[in-house]
CSV table of C-alpha atoms in Angstrom, one decimal:
chain,number,residue,atom,x,y,z
A,228,MET,CA,45.2,4.4,-7.7
A,229,TRP,CA,46.8,6.3,-10.5
A,230,HIS,CA,46.0,5.2,-14.1
A,231,SER,CA,47.8,6.4,-17.2
A,232,ARG,CA,45.4,7.3,-19.9
A,233,PRO,CA,46.9,9.2,-22.9
A,234,GLU,CA,44.6,11.5,-24.8
A,235,ALA,CA,46.0,9.9,-28.0
A,236,LEU,CA,44.0,6.8,-27.3
A,237,ALA,CA,40.8,8.8,-27.2
A,238,ALA,CA,41.3,11.0,-30.3
A,239,PRO,CA,42.8,10.4,-33.8
A,240,ARG,CA,46.3,11.6,-34.5
A,241,THR,CA,46.8,14.6,-36.7
A,242,ALA,CA,49.7,14.2,-39.1
A,243,GLY,CA,52.7,16.5,-38.3
A,244,LEU,CA,51.3,17.7,-35.1
A,245,PRO,CA,52.6,16.7,-31.6
A,246,VAL,CA,50.1,14.9,-29.4
A,247,ARG,CA,49.6,16.4,-26.0
A,248,ARG,CA,49.3,13.8,-23.3
A,249,ARG,CA,48.1,14.0,-19.7
A,250,PRO,CA,50.6,11.9,-17.8
A,251,PHE,CA,48.2,10.7,-15.1
A,252,GLU,CA,44.5,11.0,-14.3
A,253,ALA,CA,43.3,10.4,-10.7
A,254,ARG,CA,40.5,7.9,-10.3
A,255,PRO,CA,38.9,7.3,-7.0
A,256,GLU,CA,39.8,4.1,-5.2
A,257,PRO,CA,37.0,1.5,-4.7
A,258,TYR,CA,37.6,1.8,-0.9
A,259,ASP,CA,37.2,5.6,-1.0
A,260,LEU,CA,33.8,5.2,-2.8
A,261,TRP,CA,32.8,2.5,-0.3
A,262,LEU,CA,33.8,4.7,2.7
A,263,LYS,CA,31.8,7.7,1.3
A,264,ALA,CA,28.8,5.4,1.1
A,265,VAL,CA,29.3,4.2,4.7
A,266,VAL,CA,29.6,7.8,6.0
A,267,ALA,CA,26.4,8.7,4.1
A,268,VAL,CA,24.5,5.8,5.7
A,269,VAL,CA,25.7,6.7,9.2
A,270,LEU,CA,24.8,10.4,8.7
A,271,GLY,CA,21.5,9.4,7.2
A,272,GLY,CA,20.7,7.4,10.4
A,273,LEU,CA,21.7,10.4,12.4
A,274,VAL,CA,19.4,13.0,10.7
A,275,PHE,CA,16.6,11.1,8.9
A,276,ASN,CA,14.1,11.8,11.6
A,277,PHE,CA,15.0,15.5,11.5
A,278,PHE,CA,14.5,15.5,7.7
A,279,LEU,CA,11.1,13.7,8.0
A,280,ALA,CA,10.0,16.2,10.7
A,281,PHE,CA,10.9,19.0,8.3
A,282,VAL,CA,8.9,17.3,5.5
A,283,ASN,CA,5.9,16.8,7.7
A,284,THR,CA,6.0,20.5,8.8
A,285,ARG,CA,6.7,22.2,5.5
A,286,LEU,CA,5.9,19.9,2.6
A,287,PHE,CA,3.4,17.1,3.2
A,288,GLY,CA,2.2,14.8,6.0
A,289,ILE,CA,4.2,11.7,6.8
A,290,SER,CA,3.1,8.5,8.5
A,291,ALA,CA,4.8,5.6,10.4
A,292,SER,CA,5.3,3.8,7.0
A,293,HIS,CA,7.6,6.6,5.8
A,294,VAL,CA,9.7,6.2,8.9
A,295,MET,CA,9.9,2.4,8.5
A,296,LEU,CA,10.7,2.8,4.8
A,297,LEU,CA,13.6,5.1,5.4
A,298,GLU,CA,15.0,2.8,8.1
A,299,VAL,CA,14.7,-0.2,5.8
A,300,ILE,CA,16.5,1.7,3.0
A,301,LEU,CA,19.3,2.7,5.4
A,302,LEU,CA,19.7,-0.8,6.8
A,303,GLY,CA,19.5,-2.4,3.3
A,304,ILE,CA,22.2,-0.1,2.0
A,305,GLY,CA,24.3,-0.7,5.1
A,306,LEU,CA,23.9,-4.5,4.7
A,307,MET,CA,25.0,-4.4,1.0
A,308,LEU,CA,28.1,-2.3,2.0
A,309,ALA,CA,28.9,-4.8,4.7
A,310,ILE,CA,28.8,-7.9,2.5
A,311,ASP,CA,32.1,-9.5,1.6
A,312,ARG,CA,33.7,-12.9,1.2
A,313,ARG,CA,34.3,-13.6,4.8
A,314,VAL,CA,31.7,-15.8,6.4
A,315,ASP,CA,31.4,-14.1,9.8
A,316,LEU,CA,28.5,-11.8,8.8
A,317,TYR,CA,26.6,-14.6,7.0
A,318,VAL,CA,26.9,-16.9,10.0
A,319,VAL,CA,25.7,-14.3,12.5
A,320,LEU,CA,22.8,-13.2,10.2
A,321,MET,CA,21.7,-16.8,9.5
A,322,ILE,CA,21.6,-17.7,13.2
A,323,TYR,CA,20.0,-14.5,14.2
A,324,LEU,CA,17.3,-14.5,11.6
A,325,ALA,CA,16.5,-18.2,12.2
A,326,TYR,CA,16.1,-17.6,15.9
A,327,MET,CA,13.9,-14.6,15.4
A,328,ALA,CA,11.8,-16.5,12.9
A,329,MET,CA,11.2,-19.1,15.6
A,330,ILE,CA,10.4,-16.5,18.3
A,331,LEU,CA,8.0,-14.6,16.0
A,332,ALA,CA,6.2,-17.8,15.0
A,333,LEU,CA,5.4,-18.4,18.6
A,334,ARG,CA,3.9,-15.0,19.1
A,335,PRO,CA,0.2,-14.2,18.4
A,336,GLU,CA,1.1,-11.1,16.3
A,337,LEU,CA,4.0,-10.5,13.9
A,338,ASP,CA,6.3,-7.7,15.1
A,339,LEU,CA,9.0,-7.0,12.5
A,340,LYS,CA,10.4,-4.2,14.7
A,341,ALA,CA,12.1,-6.9,16.8
A,342,ILE,CA,14.1,-8.1,13.8
A,343,ARG,CA,15.1,-4.5,13.0
A,344,ASP,CA,16.3,-3.9,16.6
A,345,GLY,CA,18.9,-6.6,16.3
A,346,LEU,CA,19.9,-5.9,12.7
A,347,ILE,CA,21.1,-2.4,13.5
A,348,PRO,CA,24.1,-3.5,15.7
A,349,ILE,CA,24.9,-6.4,13.4
A,350,VAL,CA,25.0,-4.4,10.2
A,351,PHE,CA,26.9,-1.4,11.5
A,352,TYR,CA,29.4,-3.5,13.5
A,353,PHE,CA,30.4,-5.3,10.4
A,354,LEU,CA,30.5,-2.0,8.5
A,355,GLY,CA,32.9,-0.7,11.1
A,356,ARG,CA,35.2,-3.8,10.6
A,357,GLY,CA,35.8,-2.6,7.0
A,358,VAL,CA,37.2,0.8,8.1
A,359,ARG,CA,41.0,0.8,7.4
A,360,ASP,CA,42.1,3.3,10.1
A,361,ILE,CA,40.8,4.5,13.4
A,362,GLU,CA,41.4,8.1,12.4
A,363,THR,CA,38.5,7.8,9.9
A,364,ALA,CA,36.2,7.0,12.9
A,365,ASP,CA,37.6,10.0,14.7
A,366,ARG,CA,36.7,12.3,11.9
A,367,LEU,CA,33.2,10.8,11.6
A,368,VAL,CA,32.6,11.2,15.3
A,369,LEU,CA,33.7,14.9,15.2
A,370,GLY,CA,31.6,15.5,12.1
A,371,CYS,CA,28.5,14.1,13.7
A,372,ALA,CA,29.2,16.1,16.9
A,373,ALA,CA,29.4,19.3,14.7
A,374,ILE,CA,26.1,18.6,13.1
A,375,VAL,CA,24.3,17.9,16.4
A,376,ILE,CA,25.7,21.0,18.1
A,377,GLY,CA,25.1,23.2,15.1
A,378,VAL,CA,21.4,22.2,14.8
A,379,GLY,CA,21.2,22.3,18.6
A,380,LEU,CA,22.4,25.9,18.8
A,381,PHE,CA,19.9,26.9,16.0
A,382,GLU,CA,17.1,25.3,18.0
A,383,TYR,CA,18.1,27.0,21.3
A,384,PHE,CA,18.7,30.5,20.0
A,385,LEU,CA,16.1,30.6,17.2
A,386,LEU,CA,13.4,28.4,18.6
A,387,ASP,CA,10.4,30.0,16.9
A,388,LEU,CA,12.1,29.7,13.5
A,389,PHE,CA,13.1,26.1,14.3
A,390,ILE,CA,9.6,25.1,15.2
A,391,ALA,CA,8.2,26.8,12.1
A,392,ASN,CA,10.2,24.4,10.1
A,393,VAL,CA,10.5,21.4,12.3
A,394,ASN,CA,7.4,20.9,14.5
A,395,ILE,CA,8.5,18.0,16.7
A,396,ASN,CA,5.2,17.3,18.5
A,397,ASP,CA,3.3,17.2,15.2
A,398,TYR,CA,5.9,14.8,13.7
A,399,TYR,CA,5.6,12.3,16.6
A,400,VAL,CA,1.8,12.5,16.4
A,401,ALA,CA,1.9,11.9,12.6
A,402,ARG,CA,4.1,8.9,13.0
A,403,GLY,CA,1.9,7.5,15.7
A,404,THR,CA,4.4,7.6,18.6
A,405,ILE,CA,2.1,9.8,20.7
A,406,GLN,CA,-1.5,10.9,20.5
A,407,GLN,CA,-2.7,14.5,20.1
A,408,GLY,CA,-2.9,16.0,23.5
A,409,ASP,CA,-0.4,13.7,25.2
A,410,ASN,CA,2.1,16.5,25.6
A,411,PHE,CA,1.7,17.7,29.2
A,412,ASN,CA,3.4,21.0,28.3
A,413,GLU,CA,0.3,22.6,26.9
A,414,GLY,CA,1.0,24.6,23.7
A,415,SER,CA,4.5,23.2,23.3
A,416,SER,CA,5.6,22.0,19.8
A,417,LEU,CA,8.7,20.2,21.3
A,418,PHE,CA,8.8,16.6,22.4
A,419,ILE,CA,7.0,15.7,25.6
A,420,SER,CA,10.3,15.9,27.6
A,421,GLY,CA,11.5,19.0,25.7
A,422,ILE,CA,10.5,21.3,28.6
A,423,ARG,CA,11.6,20.8,32.2
A,424,PRO,CA,8.9,22.6,34.2
A,425,GLU,CA,10.8,22.6,37.5
A,426,GLY,CA,13.8,24.1,35.8
A,427,ARG,CA,17.1,22.8,34.4
A,428,ASN,CA,19.5,20.7,36.4
A,429,PHE,CA,22.5,22.3,34.7
A,430,PHE,CA,22.7,26.1,34.5
A,431,PRO,CA,19.1,27.0,35.4
A,432,PHE,CA,19.6,30.4,33.9
A,433,LEU,CA,19.4,28.7,30.4
A,434,GLY,CA,15.7,28.3,30.9
A,435,GLN,CA,13.3,25.3,30.8
A,436,HIS,CA,14.0,24.3,27.2
A,437,ARG,CA,15.9,21.0,26.7
A,438,VAL,CA,17.5,21.0,23.3
A,439,SER,CA,17.0,17.9,21.2
A,440,SER,CA,18.8,18.9,17.9
A,441,VAL,CA,18.5,16.4,15.1
A,442,PHE,CA,17.4,13.7,17.5
A,443,LEU,CA,14.1,15.5,18.2
A,444,GLU,CA,14.0,14.2,21.8
A,445,PRO,CA,16.4,14.9,24.7
A,446,VAL,CA,17.0,11.3,25.7
A,447,SER,CA,19.0,10.5,22.5
A,448,MET,CA,20.7,13.9,22.9
A,449,GLY,CA,22.0,12.8,26.3
A,450,ASN,CA,23.0,9.4,25.0
A,451,PHE,CA,24.9,11.0,22.2
A,452,GLY,CA,26.7,13.3,24.6
A,453,ALA,CA,27.7,10.3,26.7
A,454,PHE,CA,29.0,8.5,23.6
A,455,LEU,CA,31.1,11.5,22.7
A,456,GLY,CA,32.6,11.5,26.2
A,457,MET,CA,33.3,7.7,26.0
A,458,TRP,CA,35.1,8.1,22.6
A,459,ALA,CA,37.1,11.1,23.8
A,460,LEU,CA,38.1,9.2,27.0
A,461,PHE,CA,39.2,6.1,25.0
A,462,ARG,CA,41.0,7.8,22.0
A,463,LYS,CA,43.9,9.3,23.9
A,464,ASP,CA,45.9,10.1,20.8
A,465,MET,CA,43.2,11.4,18.5
A,466,ALA,CA,43.5,14.8,17.0
A,467,ARG,CA,41.2,17.5,18.6
A,468,ARG,CA,40.5,15.2,21.6
A,469,LYS,CA,40.0,18.2,23.9
A,470,LEU,CA,37.5,19.6,21.4
A,471,LEU,CA,35.6,16.4,21.5
A,472,PHE,CA,35.4,16.5,25.3
A,473,ALA,CA,34.1,20.1,25.0
A,474,ALA,CA,31.5,18.8,22.4
A,475,ALA,CA,30.4,16.1,24.8
A,476,ALA,CA,29.9,18.6,27.6
A,477,THR,CA,28.0,21.0,25.3
A,478,VAL,CA,25.6,18.3,24.1
A,479,ILE,CA,24.9,17.1,27.7
A,480,ILE,CA,24.3,20.7,28.8
A,481,LEU,CA,22.1,21.6,25.9
A,482,GLY,CA,19.9,18.6,26.5
A,483,ASP,CA,20.1,19.0,30.2
A,484,ALA,CA,20.9,15.3,30.3
A,485,ARG,CA,21.7,14.4,33.9
A,486,PHE,CA,21.7,10.7,33.1
A,487,GLY,CA,24.2,11.3,30.3
A,488,LEU,CA,26.5,12.9,32.9
A,489,PHE,CA,26.0,10.0,35.3
A,490,VAL,CA,26.9,7.6,32.5
A,491,CYS,CA,30.2,9.5,32.0
A,492,PHE,CA,31.1,9.0,35.6
A,493,GLY,CA,30.4,5.3,35.0
A,494,PHE,CA,32.9,5.4,32.1
A,495,GLY,CA,35.6,6.7,34.5
A,496,ALA,CA,35.1,3.8,36.9
A,497,ALA,CA,35.1,1.2,34.1
A,498,PHE,CA,38.2,2.7,32.6
A,499,VAL,CA,40.0,2.2,35.9
A,500,VAL,CA,38.8,-1.3,36.8
A,501,HIS,CA,38.5,-3.0,33.3
A,502,ARG,CA,41.9,-4.7,33.6
A,503,VAL,CA,41.1,-6.4,36.9
A,504,VAL,CA,37.5,-7.4,36.4
A,505,PRO,CA,37.2,-10.7,34.6
A,506,ARG,CA,35.1,-11.0,31.5
A,507,VAL,CA,32.7,-13.3,33.2
A,508,LEU,CA,31.7,-10.5,35.6
A,509,TRP,CA,31.1,-8.1,32.6
A,510,TRP,CA,29.0,-10.9,31.1
A,511,LEU,CA,27.0,-11.1,34.3
A,512,LEU,CA,26.6,-7.4,34.7
A,513,PRO,CA,23.1,-7.1,33.0
A,514,ALA,CA,21.9,-10.0,35.2
A,515,LEU,CA,23.1,-8.2,38.3
A,516,VAL,CA,21.3,-5.0,37.3
A,517,ILE,CA,18.1,-7.0,36.6
A,518,VAL,CA,18.3,-8.7,40.0
A,519,SER,CA,18.7,-5.3,41.7
A,520,LEU,CA,15.7,-4.0,39.8
A,521,VAL,CA,13.5,-7.0,40.9
A,522,ILE,CA,14.6,-6.8,44.5
A,523,TYR,CA,14.0,-3.0,44.7
A,524,GLY,CA,10.7,-3.2,42.9
A,525,SER,CA,9.5,-6.1,45.2
A,526,TRP,CA,10.5,-4.5,48.5
A,527,THR,CA,10.2,-0.8,48.1
A,528,THR,CA,7.5,1.1,49.9
A,529,ARG,CA,7.6,3.9,47.4
A,530,LEU,CA,4.3,4.5,45.8
A,531,SER,CA,4.8,7.3,43.2
A,532,TRP,CA,7.2,8.2,40.5
A,533,GLU,CA,9.3,11.4,40.8
A,534,ASP,CA,11.6,12.9,38.2
A,535,ASP,CA,14.9,12.1,40.0
A,536,LEU,CA,17.4,9.2,39.9
A,537,GLY,CA,15.5,7.3,42.6
A,538,GLY,CA,12.2,7.8,40.7
A,539,ARG,CA,13.6,6.6,37.5
A,540,TRP,CA,15.0,3.5,39.2
A,541,PHE,CA,11.5,2.9,40.7
A,542,HIS,CA,9.8,3.3,37.4
A,543,ALA,CA,12.2,0.9,35.7
A,544,ALA,CA,11.7,-1.7,38.4
A,545,ARG,CA,7.9,-1.5,38.1
A,546,LEU,CA,8.1,-1.9,34.4
A,547,PHE,CA,10.3,-4.9,34.6
A,548,LEU,CA,7.9,-6.6,37.0
A,549,LYS,CA,5.2,-6.4,34.3
A,550,LEU,CA,6.9,-9.1,32.4
A,551,ASP,CA,5.4,-12.6,32.7
A,552,LEU,CA,7.3,-15.8,32.2
A,553,ALA,CA,6.4,-15.9,28.5
A,554,GLY,CA,7.6,-12.3,28.2
A,555,ILE,CA,11.0,-13.3,29.6
A,556,PHE,CA,11.3,-15.8,26.8
A,557,GLY,CA,10.1,-13.4,24.1
A,558,ILE,CA,6.8,-15.1,23.3
A,559,SER,CA,4.3,-13.1,25.4
A,560,ALA,CA,0.9,-12.3,24.0
A,561,ILE,CA,0.7,-9.2,26.3
A,562,ASP,CA,1.4,-6.0,24.6
A,563,THR,CA,2.5,-3.5,27.2
A,564,PHE,CA,4.6,-0.3,27.3
A,565,LEU,CA,8.2,-1.2,28.2
A,566,ASP,CA,10.1,1.5,26.4
A,567,ASP,CA,11.3,3.2,29.6
A,568,ASN,CA,13.1,0.0,30.7
A,569,GLY,CA,15.6,-1.4,28.2
A,570,TYR,CA,16.0,-4.7,30.0
A,571,ALA,CA,12.3,-5.5,30.0
A,572,TYR,CA,12.0,-4.3,26.4
A,573,THR,CA,15.0,-6.4,25.3
A,574,LEU,CA,13.7,-9.6,26.9
A,575,HIS,CA,10.3,-9.0,25.5
A,576,GLN,CA,11.7,-8.6,22.0
A,577,PHE,CA,14.5,-11.2,21.8
A,578,GLY,CA,13.8,-13.6,24.7
A,579,LEU,CA,16.2,-14.8,27.3
A,580,ILE,CA,18.0,-17.2,25.0
A,581,GLY,CA,18.5,-14.6,22.3
A,582,VAL,CA,19.7,-12.0,24.7
A,583,ALA,CA,22.2,-14.3,26.4
A,584,GLY,CA,23.5,-15.3,22.9
A,585,LEU,CA,24.0,-11.8,21.6
A,586,TRP,CA,25.5,-10.6,24.9
A,587,SER,CA,27.9,-13.5,25.1
A,588,LEU,CA,29.0,-12.8,21.5
A,589,PHE,CA,29.7,-9.2,22.4
A,590,ILE,CA,31.6,-10.0,25.6
A,591,PHE,CA,33.6,-13.0,24.6
A,592,ALA,CA,34.3,-12.4,20.9
A,593,ARG,CA,38.0,-12.1,20.3
A,594,THR,CA,39.5,-8.6,19.9
A,595,ARG,CA,42.7,-7.7,18.0
A,596,SER,CA,44.2,-5.7,20.9
A,597,VAL,CA,44.0,-5.1,24.6
A,598,ASP,CA,42.9,-1.6,23.8
A,599,ALA,CA,39.9,-3.0,21.9
A,600,TRP,CA,38.8,-4.8,25.0
A,601,ARG,CA,39.1,-1.6,27.0
A,602,PHE,CA,36.7,0.1,24.6
A,603,ARG,CA,34.3,-2.9,24.8
A,604,ALA,CA,34.3,-2.6,28.6
A,605,LEU,CA,33.2,1.1,28.2
A,606,VAL,CA,30.5,0.1,25.7
A,607,ALA,CA,29.3,-2.6,28.1
A,608,THR,CA,29.0,0.1,30.8
A,609,TYR,CA,27.2,2.4,28.5
A,610,ILE,CA,24.7,-0.3,27.5
A,611,CYS,CA,24.0,-1.6,31.0
A,612,LEU,CA,23.4,1.9,32.4
A,613,LEU,CA,21.4,3.2,29.5
A,614,MET,CA,19.0,0.2,29.5
A,615,VAL,CA,17.9,1.0,33.1
A,616,VAL,CA,15.9,4.0,31.9
A,617,SER,CA,15.4,3.6,28.1
A,618,ASN,CA,15.3,1.3,25.1
A,619,SER,CA,17.0,4.0,22.9
A,620,LEU,CA,20.0,1.7,22.5
A,621,TYR,CA,18.0,0.3,19.5
A,622,SER,CA,17.5,3.7,17.9
A,623,ILE,CA,19.5,4.1,14.6
A,624,LYS,CA,19.9,7.8,15.4
A,625,THR,CA,22.8,6.9,17.9
A,626,ALA,CA,23.3,3.2,17.4
A,627,ALA,CA,24.6,3.4,13.9
A,628,LEU,CA,27.7,5.5,14.9
A,629,LEU,CA,28.2,3.5,18.1
A,630,TRP,CA,28.3,0.1,16.5
A,631,LEU,CA,30.4,1.3,13.6
A,632,CYS,CA,33.0,2.5,16.1
A,633,VAL,CA,32.9,-0.8,18.0
A,634,GLY,CA,33.6,-2.6,14.7
A,635,ALA,CA,36.4,-0.2,13.7
A,636,VAL,CA,38.1,-0.6,17.1
A,637,ASP,CA,37.9,-4.4,17.0
A,638,VAL,CA,40.1,-4.6,13.9
A,639,TRP,CA,42.4,-1.7,14.9
A,640,PRO,CA,45.9,-2.8,16.1
A,641,GLY,CA,45.8,-0.6,19.2
A,642,PHE,CA,47.9,2.3,20.6
A,643,ALA,CA,51.0,0.2,21.0
A,644,ARG,CA,51.8,-0.5,17.4
A,645,LYS,CA,50.8,0.7,14.0
A,646,PRO,CA,51.1,-1.4,10.9
A,647,ALA,CA,53.7,-0.3,8.3
A,648,VAL,CA,51.1,-0.7,5.6
A,649,GLN,CA,47.5,-0.4,6.7
A,650,GLU,CA,45.4,-3.0,4.9
A,651,PRO,CA,41.7,-3.2,5.4
A,652,ALA,CA,40.4,-6.0,7.6
A,653,ARG,CA,37.6,-6.2,5.2
A,654,ARG,CA,36.7,-4.3,2.1
A,655,GLY,CA,33.4,-3.4,0.8
A,656,PRO,CA,31.7,-4.9,-2.3
A,657,LEU,CA,33.1,-2.0,-4.4
A,658,SER,CA,36.7,-3.4,-3.9
A,659,GLY,CA,36.3,-5.7,-6.8
A,660,ARG,CA,37.2,-8.8,-5.0
């Protein structure tokens, strides 16, 4: 907004001399300040692990508490930016926190990570609902893609220099994610899966190195590439759409993420059938995947895991069958590794009732346009496929941008019409309401 502020009001008049005035002085809009803060939080979620790995390598040792502290700060700032006068956020938060308090009270040990996992989509979804125009989300997605590819190329072409400043293996040991010696690639300073000993799936001449960029591990790199492909497929009128498709392919190739490519094929199928498939089937899709995992895991004669699609499905099925009845309802006393199966991990963290409630809210919540439902169908496909092999859906590294885009699309009027004056569906706390 433009504000008139004559200099004469700030300085005394001098008799007989004309007073020079500046006709207008630009002051930033509250929305612009709010948006810059939102972008900073999303970028912070994208790169904070990379930053901590640099600190651990070059400055001083870090621990798991540093990681948790930064995540809490990012989530806290995001929550403050999401707060407004509308009751939606408060109702969702109240129900979610009350339910999680009940679940955690029934567990033998307190696990606050379960609360954090659900807060990430809630906070960033409502942040996205405050974005005034979809082009802002386009620019943010392209900016994140540029950062990931830039750091990824630096890692690939200057690996020794990269490791000298960002030792990934030492960082994950310091934060307690892995133990010293767990890396089966002896002498490697990359993540456990940063080297593919049998050779790459895409363009083997590129070597065995799987680039992880700011994510530090290739799984999130592949997930991010799939997200870029999903956004490019959906945003048919965005500027530089072809560039975003190229960025998605580059990220998937650098990370040698065959599962990311497989998910992109899933997007194509969902894009075609989303109009004819009723929402109740989308709602049932996770249950259908779980039933398939249980049947396969119970009847297969396969005895060993192999690094292929069938092997990953076998591994996921075996992990899911580790859940006991209490684990399905989120109150199990058994602490077991479930990170490689998002379905088992999600039930263990939230319980069947919580999962059903959150998924129902996502599928059946009203959208502003038909185009918003199309994007939601793509996101449902992304979630259901991703959780077969990973719980990385809850990683702020990729989840912050994903859920912000979901929120932005939900309040967007769609391709068919554009409002004459674009008003925000929700403004941030800096708007002075």
